[in-house]
Tab-separated table of C-alpha atoms and ligand atoms in Angstrom:
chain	number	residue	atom	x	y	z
A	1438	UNK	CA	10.942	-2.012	-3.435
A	1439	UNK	CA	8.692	-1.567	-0.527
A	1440	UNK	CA	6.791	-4.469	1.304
A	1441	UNK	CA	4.348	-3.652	3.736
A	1442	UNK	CA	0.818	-3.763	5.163
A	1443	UNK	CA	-1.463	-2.217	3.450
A	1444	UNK	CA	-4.552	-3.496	4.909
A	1445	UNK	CA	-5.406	-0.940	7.887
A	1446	UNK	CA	-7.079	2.607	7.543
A	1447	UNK	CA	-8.082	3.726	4.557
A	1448	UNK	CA	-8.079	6.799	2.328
A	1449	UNK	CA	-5.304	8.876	3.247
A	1450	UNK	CA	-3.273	6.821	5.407
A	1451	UNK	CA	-0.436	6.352	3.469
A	1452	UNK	CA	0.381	7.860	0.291
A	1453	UNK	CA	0.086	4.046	-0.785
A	1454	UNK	CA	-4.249	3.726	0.045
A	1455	UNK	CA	-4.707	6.950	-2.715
A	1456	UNK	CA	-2.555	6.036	-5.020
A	1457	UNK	CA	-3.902	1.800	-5.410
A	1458	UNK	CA	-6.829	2.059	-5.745
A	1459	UNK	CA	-8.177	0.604	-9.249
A	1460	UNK	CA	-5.831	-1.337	-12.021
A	1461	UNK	CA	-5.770	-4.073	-13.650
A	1462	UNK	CA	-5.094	-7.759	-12.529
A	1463	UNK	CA	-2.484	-10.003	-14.072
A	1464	UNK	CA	-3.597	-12.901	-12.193
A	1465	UNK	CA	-1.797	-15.421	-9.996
A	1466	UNK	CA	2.772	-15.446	-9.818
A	1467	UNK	CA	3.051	-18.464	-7.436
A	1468	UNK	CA	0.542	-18.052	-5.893
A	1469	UNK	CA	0.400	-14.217	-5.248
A	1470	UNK	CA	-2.214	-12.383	-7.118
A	1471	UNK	CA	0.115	-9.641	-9.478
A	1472	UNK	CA	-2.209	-6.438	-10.063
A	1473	UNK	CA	-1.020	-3.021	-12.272
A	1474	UNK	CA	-1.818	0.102	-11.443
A	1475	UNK	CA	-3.343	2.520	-13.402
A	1476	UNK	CA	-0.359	5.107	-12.191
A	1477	UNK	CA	2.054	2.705	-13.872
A	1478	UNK	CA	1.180	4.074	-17.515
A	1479	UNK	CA	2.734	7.324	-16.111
A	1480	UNK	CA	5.839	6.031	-15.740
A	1481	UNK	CA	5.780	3.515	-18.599
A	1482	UNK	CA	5.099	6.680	-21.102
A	1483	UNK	CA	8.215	8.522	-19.186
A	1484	UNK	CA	10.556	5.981	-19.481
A	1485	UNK	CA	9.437	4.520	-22.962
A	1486	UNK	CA	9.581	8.415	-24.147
A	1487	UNK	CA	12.993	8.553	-22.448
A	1488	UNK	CA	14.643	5.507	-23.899
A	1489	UNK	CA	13.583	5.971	-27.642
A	1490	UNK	CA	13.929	9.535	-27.984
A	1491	UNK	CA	17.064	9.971	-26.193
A	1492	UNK	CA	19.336	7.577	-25.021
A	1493	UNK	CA	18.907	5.010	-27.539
A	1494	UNK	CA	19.415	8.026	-30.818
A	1495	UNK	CA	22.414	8.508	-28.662
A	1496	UNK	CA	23.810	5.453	-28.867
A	1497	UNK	CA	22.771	4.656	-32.333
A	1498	UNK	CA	22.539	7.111	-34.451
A	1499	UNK	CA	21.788	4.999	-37.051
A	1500	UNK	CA	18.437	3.390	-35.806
A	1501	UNK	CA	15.113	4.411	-37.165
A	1502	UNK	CA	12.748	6.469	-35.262
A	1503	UNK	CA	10.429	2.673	-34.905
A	1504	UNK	CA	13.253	0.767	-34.319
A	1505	UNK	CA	14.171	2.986	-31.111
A	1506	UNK	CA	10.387	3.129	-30.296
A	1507	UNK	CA	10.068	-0.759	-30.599
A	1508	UNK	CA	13.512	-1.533	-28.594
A	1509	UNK	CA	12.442	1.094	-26.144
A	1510	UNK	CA	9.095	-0.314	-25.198
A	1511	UNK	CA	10.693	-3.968	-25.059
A	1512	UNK	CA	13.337	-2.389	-22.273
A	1513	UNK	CA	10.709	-0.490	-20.578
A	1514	UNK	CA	8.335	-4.042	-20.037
A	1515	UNK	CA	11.317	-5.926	-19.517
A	1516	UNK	CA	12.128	-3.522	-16.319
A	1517	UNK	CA	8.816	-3.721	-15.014
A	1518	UNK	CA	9.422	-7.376	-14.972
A	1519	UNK	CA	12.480	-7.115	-13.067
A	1520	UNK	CA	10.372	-4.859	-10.820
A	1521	UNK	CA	8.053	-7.765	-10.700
A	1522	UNK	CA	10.562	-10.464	-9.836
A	1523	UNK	CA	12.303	-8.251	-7.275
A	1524	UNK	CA	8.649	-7.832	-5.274
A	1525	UNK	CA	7.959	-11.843	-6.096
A	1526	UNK	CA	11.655	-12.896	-4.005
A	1527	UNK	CA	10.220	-10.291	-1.121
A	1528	UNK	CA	7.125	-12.127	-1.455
A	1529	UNK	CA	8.335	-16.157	-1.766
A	1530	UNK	CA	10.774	-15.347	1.587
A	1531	UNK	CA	7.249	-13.891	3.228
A	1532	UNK	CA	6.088	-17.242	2.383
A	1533	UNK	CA	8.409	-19.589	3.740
A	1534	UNK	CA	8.009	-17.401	7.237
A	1535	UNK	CA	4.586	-18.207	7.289
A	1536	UNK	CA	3.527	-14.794	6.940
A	1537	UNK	CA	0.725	-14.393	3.808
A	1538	UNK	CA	1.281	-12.153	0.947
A	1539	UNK	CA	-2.092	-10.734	-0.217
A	1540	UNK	CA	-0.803	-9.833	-3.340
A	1541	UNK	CA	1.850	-7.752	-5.761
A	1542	UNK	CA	1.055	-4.265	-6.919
A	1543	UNK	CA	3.122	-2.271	-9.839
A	1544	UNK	CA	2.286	1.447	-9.433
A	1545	UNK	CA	4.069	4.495	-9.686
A	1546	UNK	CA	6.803	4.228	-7.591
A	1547	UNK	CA	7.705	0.997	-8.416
A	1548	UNK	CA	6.424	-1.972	-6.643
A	1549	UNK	CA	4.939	-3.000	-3.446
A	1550	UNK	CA	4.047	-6.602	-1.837
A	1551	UNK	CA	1.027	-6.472	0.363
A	1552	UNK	CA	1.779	-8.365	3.605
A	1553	UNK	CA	-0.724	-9.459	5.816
A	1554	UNK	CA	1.391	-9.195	9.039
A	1555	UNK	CA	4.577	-7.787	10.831
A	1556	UNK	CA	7.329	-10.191	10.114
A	1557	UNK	CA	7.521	-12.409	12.880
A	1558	UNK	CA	11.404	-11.921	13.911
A	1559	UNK	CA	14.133	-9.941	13.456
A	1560	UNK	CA	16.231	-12.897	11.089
A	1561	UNK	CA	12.557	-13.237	8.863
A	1562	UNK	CA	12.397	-8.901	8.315
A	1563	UNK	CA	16.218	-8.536	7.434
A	1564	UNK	CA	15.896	-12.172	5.109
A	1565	UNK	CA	12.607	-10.623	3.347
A	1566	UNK	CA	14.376	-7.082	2.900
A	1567	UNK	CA	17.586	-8.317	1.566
A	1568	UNK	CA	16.201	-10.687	-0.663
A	1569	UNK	CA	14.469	-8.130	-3.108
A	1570	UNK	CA	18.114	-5.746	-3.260
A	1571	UNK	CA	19.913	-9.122	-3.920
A	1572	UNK	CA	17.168	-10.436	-6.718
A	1573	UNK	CA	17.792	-6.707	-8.322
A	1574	UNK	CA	21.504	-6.659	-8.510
A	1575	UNK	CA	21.586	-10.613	-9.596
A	1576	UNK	CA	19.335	-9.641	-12.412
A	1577	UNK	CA	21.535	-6.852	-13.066
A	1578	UNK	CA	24.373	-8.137	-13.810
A	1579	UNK	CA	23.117	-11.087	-15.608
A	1580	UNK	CA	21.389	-9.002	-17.892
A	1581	UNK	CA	24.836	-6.440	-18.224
A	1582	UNK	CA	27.070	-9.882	-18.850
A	1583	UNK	CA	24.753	-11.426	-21.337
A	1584	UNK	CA	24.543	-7.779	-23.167
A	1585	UNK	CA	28.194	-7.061	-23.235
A	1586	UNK	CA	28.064	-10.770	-24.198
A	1587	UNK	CA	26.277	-9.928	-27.445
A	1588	UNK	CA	28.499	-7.437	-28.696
A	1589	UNK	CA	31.299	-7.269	-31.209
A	1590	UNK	CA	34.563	-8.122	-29.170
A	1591	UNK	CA	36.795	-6.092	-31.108
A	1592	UNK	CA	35.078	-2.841	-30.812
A	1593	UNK	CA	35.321	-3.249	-27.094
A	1594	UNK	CA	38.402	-0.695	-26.812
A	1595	UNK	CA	35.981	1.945	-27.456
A	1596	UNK	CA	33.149	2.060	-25.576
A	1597	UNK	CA	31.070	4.157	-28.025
A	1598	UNK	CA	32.119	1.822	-30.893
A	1599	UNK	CA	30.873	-0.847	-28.680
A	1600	UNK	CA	27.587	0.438	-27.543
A	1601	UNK	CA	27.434	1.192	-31.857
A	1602	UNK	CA	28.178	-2.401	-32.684
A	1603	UNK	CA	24.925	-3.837	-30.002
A	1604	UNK	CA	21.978	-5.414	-31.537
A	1605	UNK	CA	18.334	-4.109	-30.353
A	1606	UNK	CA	18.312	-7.109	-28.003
A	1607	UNK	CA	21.791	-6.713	-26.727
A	1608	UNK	CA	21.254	-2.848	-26.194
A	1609	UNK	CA	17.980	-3.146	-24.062
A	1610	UNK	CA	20.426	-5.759	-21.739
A	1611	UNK	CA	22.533	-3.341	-21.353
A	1612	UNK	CA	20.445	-0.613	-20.351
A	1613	UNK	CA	18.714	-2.822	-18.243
A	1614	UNK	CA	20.996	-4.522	-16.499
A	1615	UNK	CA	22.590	-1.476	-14.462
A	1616	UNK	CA	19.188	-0.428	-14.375
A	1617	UNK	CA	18.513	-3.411	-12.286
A	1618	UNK	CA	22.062	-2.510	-10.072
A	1619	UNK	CA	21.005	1.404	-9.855
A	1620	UNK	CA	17.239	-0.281	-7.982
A	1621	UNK	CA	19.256	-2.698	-5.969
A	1622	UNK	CA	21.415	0.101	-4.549
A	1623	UNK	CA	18.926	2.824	-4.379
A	1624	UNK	CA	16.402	-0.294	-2.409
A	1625	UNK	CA	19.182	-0.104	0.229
A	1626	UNK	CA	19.320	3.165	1.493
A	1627	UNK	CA	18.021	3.298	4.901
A	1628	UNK	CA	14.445	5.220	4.336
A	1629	UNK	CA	12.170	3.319	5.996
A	1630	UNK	CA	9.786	1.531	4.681
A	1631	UNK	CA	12.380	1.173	1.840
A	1632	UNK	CA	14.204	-2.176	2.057
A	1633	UNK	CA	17.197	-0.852	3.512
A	1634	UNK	CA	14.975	0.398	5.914
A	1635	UNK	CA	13.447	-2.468	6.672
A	1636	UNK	CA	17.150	-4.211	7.139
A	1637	UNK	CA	17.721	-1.002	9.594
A	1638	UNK	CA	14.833	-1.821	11.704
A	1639	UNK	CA	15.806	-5.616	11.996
A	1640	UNK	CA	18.696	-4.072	13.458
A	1641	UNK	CA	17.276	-2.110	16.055
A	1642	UNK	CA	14.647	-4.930	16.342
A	1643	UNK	CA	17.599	-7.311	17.473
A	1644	UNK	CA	19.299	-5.012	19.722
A	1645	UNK	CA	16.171	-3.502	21.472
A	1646	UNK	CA	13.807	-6.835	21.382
A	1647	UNK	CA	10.921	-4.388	20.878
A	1648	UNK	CA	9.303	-4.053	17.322
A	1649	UNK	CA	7.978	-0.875	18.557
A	1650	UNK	CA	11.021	1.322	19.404
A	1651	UNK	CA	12.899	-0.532	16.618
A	1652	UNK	CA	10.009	0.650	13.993
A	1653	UNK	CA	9.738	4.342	15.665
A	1654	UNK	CA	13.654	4.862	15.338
A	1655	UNK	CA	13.718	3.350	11.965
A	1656	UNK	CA	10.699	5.624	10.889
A	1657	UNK	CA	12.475	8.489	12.197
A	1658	UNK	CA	15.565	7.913	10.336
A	1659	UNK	CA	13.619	7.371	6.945
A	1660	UNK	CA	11.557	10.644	7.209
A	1661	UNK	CA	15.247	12.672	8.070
A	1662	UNK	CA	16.362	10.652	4.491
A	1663	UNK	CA	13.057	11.079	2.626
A	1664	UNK	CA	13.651	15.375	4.239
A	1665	UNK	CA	17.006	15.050	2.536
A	1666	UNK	CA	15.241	13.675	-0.553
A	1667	UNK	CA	13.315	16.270	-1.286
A	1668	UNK	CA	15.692	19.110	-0.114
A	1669	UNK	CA	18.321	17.646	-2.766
A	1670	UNK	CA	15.672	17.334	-5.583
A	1671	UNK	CA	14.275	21.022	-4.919
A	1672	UNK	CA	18.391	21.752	-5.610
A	1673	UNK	CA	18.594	19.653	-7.957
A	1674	UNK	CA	15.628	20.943	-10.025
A	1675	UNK	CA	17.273	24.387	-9.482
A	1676	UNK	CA	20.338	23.197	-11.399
A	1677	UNK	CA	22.511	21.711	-8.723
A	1678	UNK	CA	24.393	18.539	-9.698
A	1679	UNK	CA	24.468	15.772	-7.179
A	1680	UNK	CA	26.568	12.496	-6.894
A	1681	UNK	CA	24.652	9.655	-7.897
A	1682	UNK	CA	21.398	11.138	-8.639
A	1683	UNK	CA	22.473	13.806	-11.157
A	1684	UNK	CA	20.992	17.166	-12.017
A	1685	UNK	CA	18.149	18.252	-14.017
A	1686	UNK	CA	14.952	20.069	-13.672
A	1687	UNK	CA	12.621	16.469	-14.570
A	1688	UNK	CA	14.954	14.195	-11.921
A	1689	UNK	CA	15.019	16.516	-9.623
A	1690	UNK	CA	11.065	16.944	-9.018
A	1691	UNK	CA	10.940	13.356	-9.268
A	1692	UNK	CA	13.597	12.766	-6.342
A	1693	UNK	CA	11.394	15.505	-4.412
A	1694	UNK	CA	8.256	13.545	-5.283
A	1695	UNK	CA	9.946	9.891	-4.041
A	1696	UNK	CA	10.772	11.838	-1.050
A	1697	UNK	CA	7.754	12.904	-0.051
A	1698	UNK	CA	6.287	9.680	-1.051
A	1699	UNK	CA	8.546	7.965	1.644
A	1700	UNK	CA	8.266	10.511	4.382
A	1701	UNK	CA	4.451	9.531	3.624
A	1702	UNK	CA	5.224	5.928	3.813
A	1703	UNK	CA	7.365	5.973	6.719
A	1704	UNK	CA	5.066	8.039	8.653
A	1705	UNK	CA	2.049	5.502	7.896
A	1706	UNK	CA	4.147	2.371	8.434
A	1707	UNK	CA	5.696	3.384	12.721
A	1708	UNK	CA	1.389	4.403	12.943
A	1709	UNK	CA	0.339	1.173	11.509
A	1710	UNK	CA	3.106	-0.702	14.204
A	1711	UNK	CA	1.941	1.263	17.011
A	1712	UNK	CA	-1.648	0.861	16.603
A	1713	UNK	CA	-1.182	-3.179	16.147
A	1714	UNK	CA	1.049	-2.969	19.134
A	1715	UNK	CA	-1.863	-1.053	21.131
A	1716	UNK	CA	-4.870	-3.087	19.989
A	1717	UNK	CA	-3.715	-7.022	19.586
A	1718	UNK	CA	-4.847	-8.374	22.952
A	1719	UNK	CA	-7.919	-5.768	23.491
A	1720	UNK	CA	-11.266	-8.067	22.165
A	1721	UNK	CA	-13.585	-5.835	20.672
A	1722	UNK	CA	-15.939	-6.534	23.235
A	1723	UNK	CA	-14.068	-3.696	25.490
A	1724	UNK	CA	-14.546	-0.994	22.491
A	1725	UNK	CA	-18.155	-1.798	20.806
A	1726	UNK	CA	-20.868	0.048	21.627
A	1727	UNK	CA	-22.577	-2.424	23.914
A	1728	UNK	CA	-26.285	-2.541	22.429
A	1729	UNK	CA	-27.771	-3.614	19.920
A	1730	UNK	CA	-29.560	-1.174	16.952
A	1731	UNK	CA	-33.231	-0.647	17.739
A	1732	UNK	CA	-35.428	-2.642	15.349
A	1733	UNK	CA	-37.993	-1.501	12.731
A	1734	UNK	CA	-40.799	-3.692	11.316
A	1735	UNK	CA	-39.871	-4.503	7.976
A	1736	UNK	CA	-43.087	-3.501	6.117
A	1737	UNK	CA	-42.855	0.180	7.945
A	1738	UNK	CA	-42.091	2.649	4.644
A	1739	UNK	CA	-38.651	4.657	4.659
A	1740	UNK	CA	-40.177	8.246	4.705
A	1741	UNK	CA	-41.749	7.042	8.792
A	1742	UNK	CA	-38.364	5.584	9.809
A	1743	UNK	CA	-36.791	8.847	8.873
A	1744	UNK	CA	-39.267	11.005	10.350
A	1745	UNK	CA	-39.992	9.380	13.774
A	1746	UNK	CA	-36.468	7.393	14.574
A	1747	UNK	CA	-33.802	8.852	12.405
A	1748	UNK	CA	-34.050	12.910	13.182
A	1749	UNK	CA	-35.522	12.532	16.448
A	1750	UNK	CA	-32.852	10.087	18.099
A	1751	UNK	CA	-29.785	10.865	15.580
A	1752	UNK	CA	-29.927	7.081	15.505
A	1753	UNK	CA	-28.570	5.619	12.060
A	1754	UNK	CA	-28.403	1.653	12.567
A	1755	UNK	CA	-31.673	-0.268	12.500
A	1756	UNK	CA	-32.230	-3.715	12.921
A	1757	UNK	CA	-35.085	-4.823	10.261
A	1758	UNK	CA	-37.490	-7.429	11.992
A	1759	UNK	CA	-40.119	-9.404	9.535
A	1760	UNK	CA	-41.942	-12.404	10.364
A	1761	UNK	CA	-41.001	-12.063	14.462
A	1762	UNK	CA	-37.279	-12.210	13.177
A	1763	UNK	CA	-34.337	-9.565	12.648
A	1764	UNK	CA	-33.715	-10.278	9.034
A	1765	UNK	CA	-30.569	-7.920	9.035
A	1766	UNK	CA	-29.833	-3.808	8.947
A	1767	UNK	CA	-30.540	-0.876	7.097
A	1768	UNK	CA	-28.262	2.130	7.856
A	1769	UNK	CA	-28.927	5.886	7.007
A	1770	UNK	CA	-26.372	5.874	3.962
A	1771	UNK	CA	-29.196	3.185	2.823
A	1772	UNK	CA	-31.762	4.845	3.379
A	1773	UNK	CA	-30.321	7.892	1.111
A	1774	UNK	CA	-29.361	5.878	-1.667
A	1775	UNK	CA	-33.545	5.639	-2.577
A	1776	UNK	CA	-34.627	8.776	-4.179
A	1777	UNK	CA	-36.515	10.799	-1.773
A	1778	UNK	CA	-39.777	10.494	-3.442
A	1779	UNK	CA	-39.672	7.348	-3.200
A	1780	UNK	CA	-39.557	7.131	0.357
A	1781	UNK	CA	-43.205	6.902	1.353
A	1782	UNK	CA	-43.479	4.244	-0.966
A	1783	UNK	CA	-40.483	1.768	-0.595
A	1784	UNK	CA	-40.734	-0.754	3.303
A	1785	UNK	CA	-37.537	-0.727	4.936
A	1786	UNK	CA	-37.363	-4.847	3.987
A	1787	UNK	CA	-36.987	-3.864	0.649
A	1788	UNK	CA	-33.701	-2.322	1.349
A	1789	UNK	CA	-31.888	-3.926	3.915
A	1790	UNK	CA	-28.594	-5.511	4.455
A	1791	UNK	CA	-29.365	-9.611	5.147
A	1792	UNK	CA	-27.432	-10.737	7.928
A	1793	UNK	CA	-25.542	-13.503	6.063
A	1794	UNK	CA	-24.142	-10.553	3.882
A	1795	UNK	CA	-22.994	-8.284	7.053
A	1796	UNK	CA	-19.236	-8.547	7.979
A	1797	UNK	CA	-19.831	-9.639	11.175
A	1798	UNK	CA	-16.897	-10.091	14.243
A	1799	UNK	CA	-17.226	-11.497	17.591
A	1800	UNK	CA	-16.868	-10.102	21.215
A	1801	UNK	CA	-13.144	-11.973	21.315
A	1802	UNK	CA	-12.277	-11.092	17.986
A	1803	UNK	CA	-8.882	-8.563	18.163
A	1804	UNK	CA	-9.869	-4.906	17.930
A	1805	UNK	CA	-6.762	-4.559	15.696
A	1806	UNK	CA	-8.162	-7.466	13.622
A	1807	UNK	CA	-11.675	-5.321	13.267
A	1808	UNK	CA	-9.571	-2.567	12.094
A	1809	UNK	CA	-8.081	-4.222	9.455
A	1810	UNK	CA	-11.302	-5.608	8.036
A	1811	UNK	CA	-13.119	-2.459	8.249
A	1812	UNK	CA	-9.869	-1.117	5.976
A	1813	UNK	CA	-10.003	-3.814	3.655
A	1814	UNK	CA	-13.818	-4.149	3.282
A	1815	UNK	CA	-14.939	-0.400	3.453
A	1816	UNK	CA	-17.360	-0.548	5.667
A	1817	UNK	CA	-18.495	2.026	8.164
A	1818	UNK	CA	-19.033	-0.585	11.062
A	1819	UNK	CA	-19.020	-4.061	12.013
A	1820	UNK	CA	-21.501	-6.327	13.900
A	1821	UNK	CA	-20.469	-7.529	16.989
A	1822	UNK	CA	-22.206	-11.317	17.303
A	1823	UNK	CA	-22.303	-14.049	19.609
A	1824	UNK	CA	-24.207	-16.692	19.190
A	1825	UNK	CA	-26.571	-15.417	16.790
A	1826	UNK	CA	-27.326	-12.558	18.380
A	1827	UNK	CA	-26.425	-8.692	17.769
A	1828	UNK	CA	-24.787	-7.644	21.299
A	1829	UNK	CA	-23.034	-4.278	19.824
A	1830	UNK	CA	-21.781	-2.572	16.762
A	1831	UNK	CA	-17.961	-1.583	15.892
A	1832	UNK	CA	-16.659	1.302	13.898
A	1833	UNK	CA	-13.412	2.875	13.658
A	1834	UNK	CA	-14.147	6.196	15.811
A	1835	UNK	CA	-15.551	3.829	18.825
A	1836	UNK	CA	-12.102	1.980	18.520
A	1837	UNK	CA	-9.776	5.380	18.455
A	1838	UNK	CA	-12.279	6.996	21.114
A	1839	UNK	CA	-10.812	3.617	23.508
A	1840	UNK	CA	-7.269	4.273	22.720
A	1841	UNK	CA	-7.702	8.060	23.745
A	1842	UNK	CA	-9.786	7.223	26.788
A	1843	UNK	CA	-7.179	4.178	27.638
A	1844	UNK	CA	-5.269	5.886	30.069
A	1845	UNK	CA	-1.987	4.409	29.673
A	1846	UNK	CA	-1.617	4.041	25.656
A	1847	UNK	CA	-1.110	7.027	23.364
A	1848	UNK	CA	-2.772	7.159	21.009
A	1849	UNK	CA	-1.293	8.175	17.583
A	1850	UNK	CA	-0.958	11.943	16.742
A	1851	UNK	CA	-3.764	12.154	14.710
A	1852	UNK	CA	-6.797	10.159	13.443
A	1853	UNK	CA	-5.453	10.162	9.750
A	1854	UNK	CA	-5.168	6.806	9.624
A	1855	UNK	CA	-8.589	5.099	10.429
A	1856	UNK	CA	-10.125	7.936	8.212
A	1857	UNK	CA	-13.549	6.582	6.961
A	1858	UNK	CA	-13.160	5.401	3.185
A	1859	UNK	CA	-15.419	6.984	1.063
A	1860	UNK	CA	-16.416	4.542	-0.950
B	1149	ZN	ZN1	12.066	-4.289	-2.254
């Protein structure tokens, strides 16, 4: 399914940031932690329900209510592991490039490898797209062989004899193995970030040398196909019957809903390219705020740092000094996590942020690098340090403020993507 970064910006980047936020963890799949999301139930129930109280009555009208319930719950797991595997081959290929895979998430939409960088050449993005497509249709038809394997051979003239004649076992292969084909196939339409996509890009990446173009015309393409999407499910949902997809009310929403999903995707993935295209190379010394926090005694109570440094100056960074040494911060969101009336009565020390627990960057660190940590760690800012000493601050706005000031970068359309996280 999709492979990607995942790492800048944060809530309401990418339809992606919303949507993964809590789940549960399945541990380590060589080596790459596997994590469910909470979204997945959704489509568990819908494809459990689907299973055992329609297609599998259909095909045996013989099997109890529990038996179709039990086979259908077997299938459904048994695709989500194909889903698995399929994200695990994207994720091995990242590997051997070098590039690391954070980790594996099931949601929704199917399944998404977090990867910590851009692929580094053309060959390495078409090799990790293909490989997930490939791992899908493999399974496929492995799984369709071994179920057609299963069944009676002489009922094999008539295909609904046939289907009659499968065990449980052998009917969940067969429903899962052109399963696995129909993901293969769908994987390789050209919708950006989609793995077809991703193949497209490699494409343009080859023939234009530039990542950047190659990303913006491959981003283009997959929101015109993720437009399509969602114009063919709004027909389809009206009772239009399309090749391939079908027709139906329920398939047709959820084509709509994949295609805006995409355009979502697509969109997020060409920002995420240009920004890492705009800020590798700029240290984060040329977009801190060059000074350091003023600094508070640590025994001075809340309610006086509020009153005589916080509304006066609109300042909301402090450095907390005790014993003729800054012992770390205390920022206003801090400050209003004490009750108010306790204030007067609670030092600044007893609330501040020690300096071995601040994400902390250098002056040479990459500004693109910054952004990604503020993403993945939530934070509001970052402490620019050398040599043991506070010479700045870093948040996200300072960052996009540079790129809009930079006069010969443009910046991306909006600031969507570095929104704060609210966390
Ligand atoms: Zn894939």
């Amino acid at each position: 399914m999709l492979f990607g970064q995942n790492a800048v910006g944060g809530a309401g980047d990418a339809p992606l940031s919303w949507m993964l936020g809590r789940g549960i963890s399945l541990g380590s799949w060589f080596g790459v932690k596997v994590r469910l999301d909470w979204s997945l139930i959704v489509i568990f129930v819908l494809i459990a329900s689907s299973l055992a109280a329609g297609v599998f009555p259909a095909w045996h009208p013989d099997w109890t209510p529990g038996l179709a319930w039990f086979t259908a719950i077997i299938a459904t797991a048994l695709f989500l592991l194909s889903i698995l595997i399929h994200e695990l081959a994207h994720a091995i290929v990242a590997r051997a490039y070098g590039i690391p895979v954070h980790s594996i998430t099931l949601f929704l939409f199917g399944g998404v490898a977090n990867i910590e960088q851009e692929p580094t050449s053309p060959t390495a993005e078409a090799l990790m797209a293909v490989v997930g497509p490939a791992a899908s249709i493999g399974l496929g038809i492995f799984f369709s062989l071994l179920g057609t394997a299963l069944g009676r051979a002489e009922t094999r003239a008539d295909p609904v004899l046939f289907v009659r004649s499968l065990s449980p076992a052998a009917t969940l292969l067969v429903w899962v193995g052109p399963m696995n084909v129909f993901i293969g196939i769908f994987n390789m339409i050209p919708a950006f970030p989609l793995d077809g996509g991703r193949l497209l890009r490699a494409i343009f990446w080859a023939a234009s040398r530039s990542l950047q173009r190659a990303t913006r015309w491959a981003s283009w393409v997959g929101q015109a196909i993720a437009w399509a999407f969602i114009i063919v499910g709004i027909a389809m949902a009206f009772g239009a019957v399309v090749p391939f997809f079908g027709s139906g009310f329920i398939s047709g929403l959820w084509l709509a809903f994949i295609g805006w999903f995409l355009y979502g995707a697509a969109v997020a993935s060409y920002r995420q390219v240009i920004l890492q295209s705009l800020l590798t190379d700029v240290p984060v010394a040329w977009v801190m705020r060059k000074r350091s926090p003023p600094a508070v005694p640590g025994d001075e109570p809340v309610s006086k740092v509020v009153d005589e440094r916080v509304l006066p100056s609109e300042e909301d960074l402090f450095l907390v000094e005790s014993g003729g040494a800054i012992v770390g911060v205390v920022s206003t969101p801090d400050i209003l996590k004490v009750p108010r009336g306790e204030w007067a009565g609670t030092p600044v020390r007893a609330i501040v942020t020690p300096f071995k627990e601040l994400h902390a960057v250098s002056p040479s660190t990459d500004a693109y690098d910054a952004l990604r940590t503020l993403g993945r760690i939530g934070a509001a800012e970052l402490m620019v340090i050398d040599q043991g000493k506070v010479v700045g601050i870093v948040r996200r706005e300072d960052i996009m403020r540079w790129l809009e000031l930079h006069p010969h970068v443009q910046p991306p359309r909006d600031h969507r993507l570095p929104a704060p996280m609210t966390s």
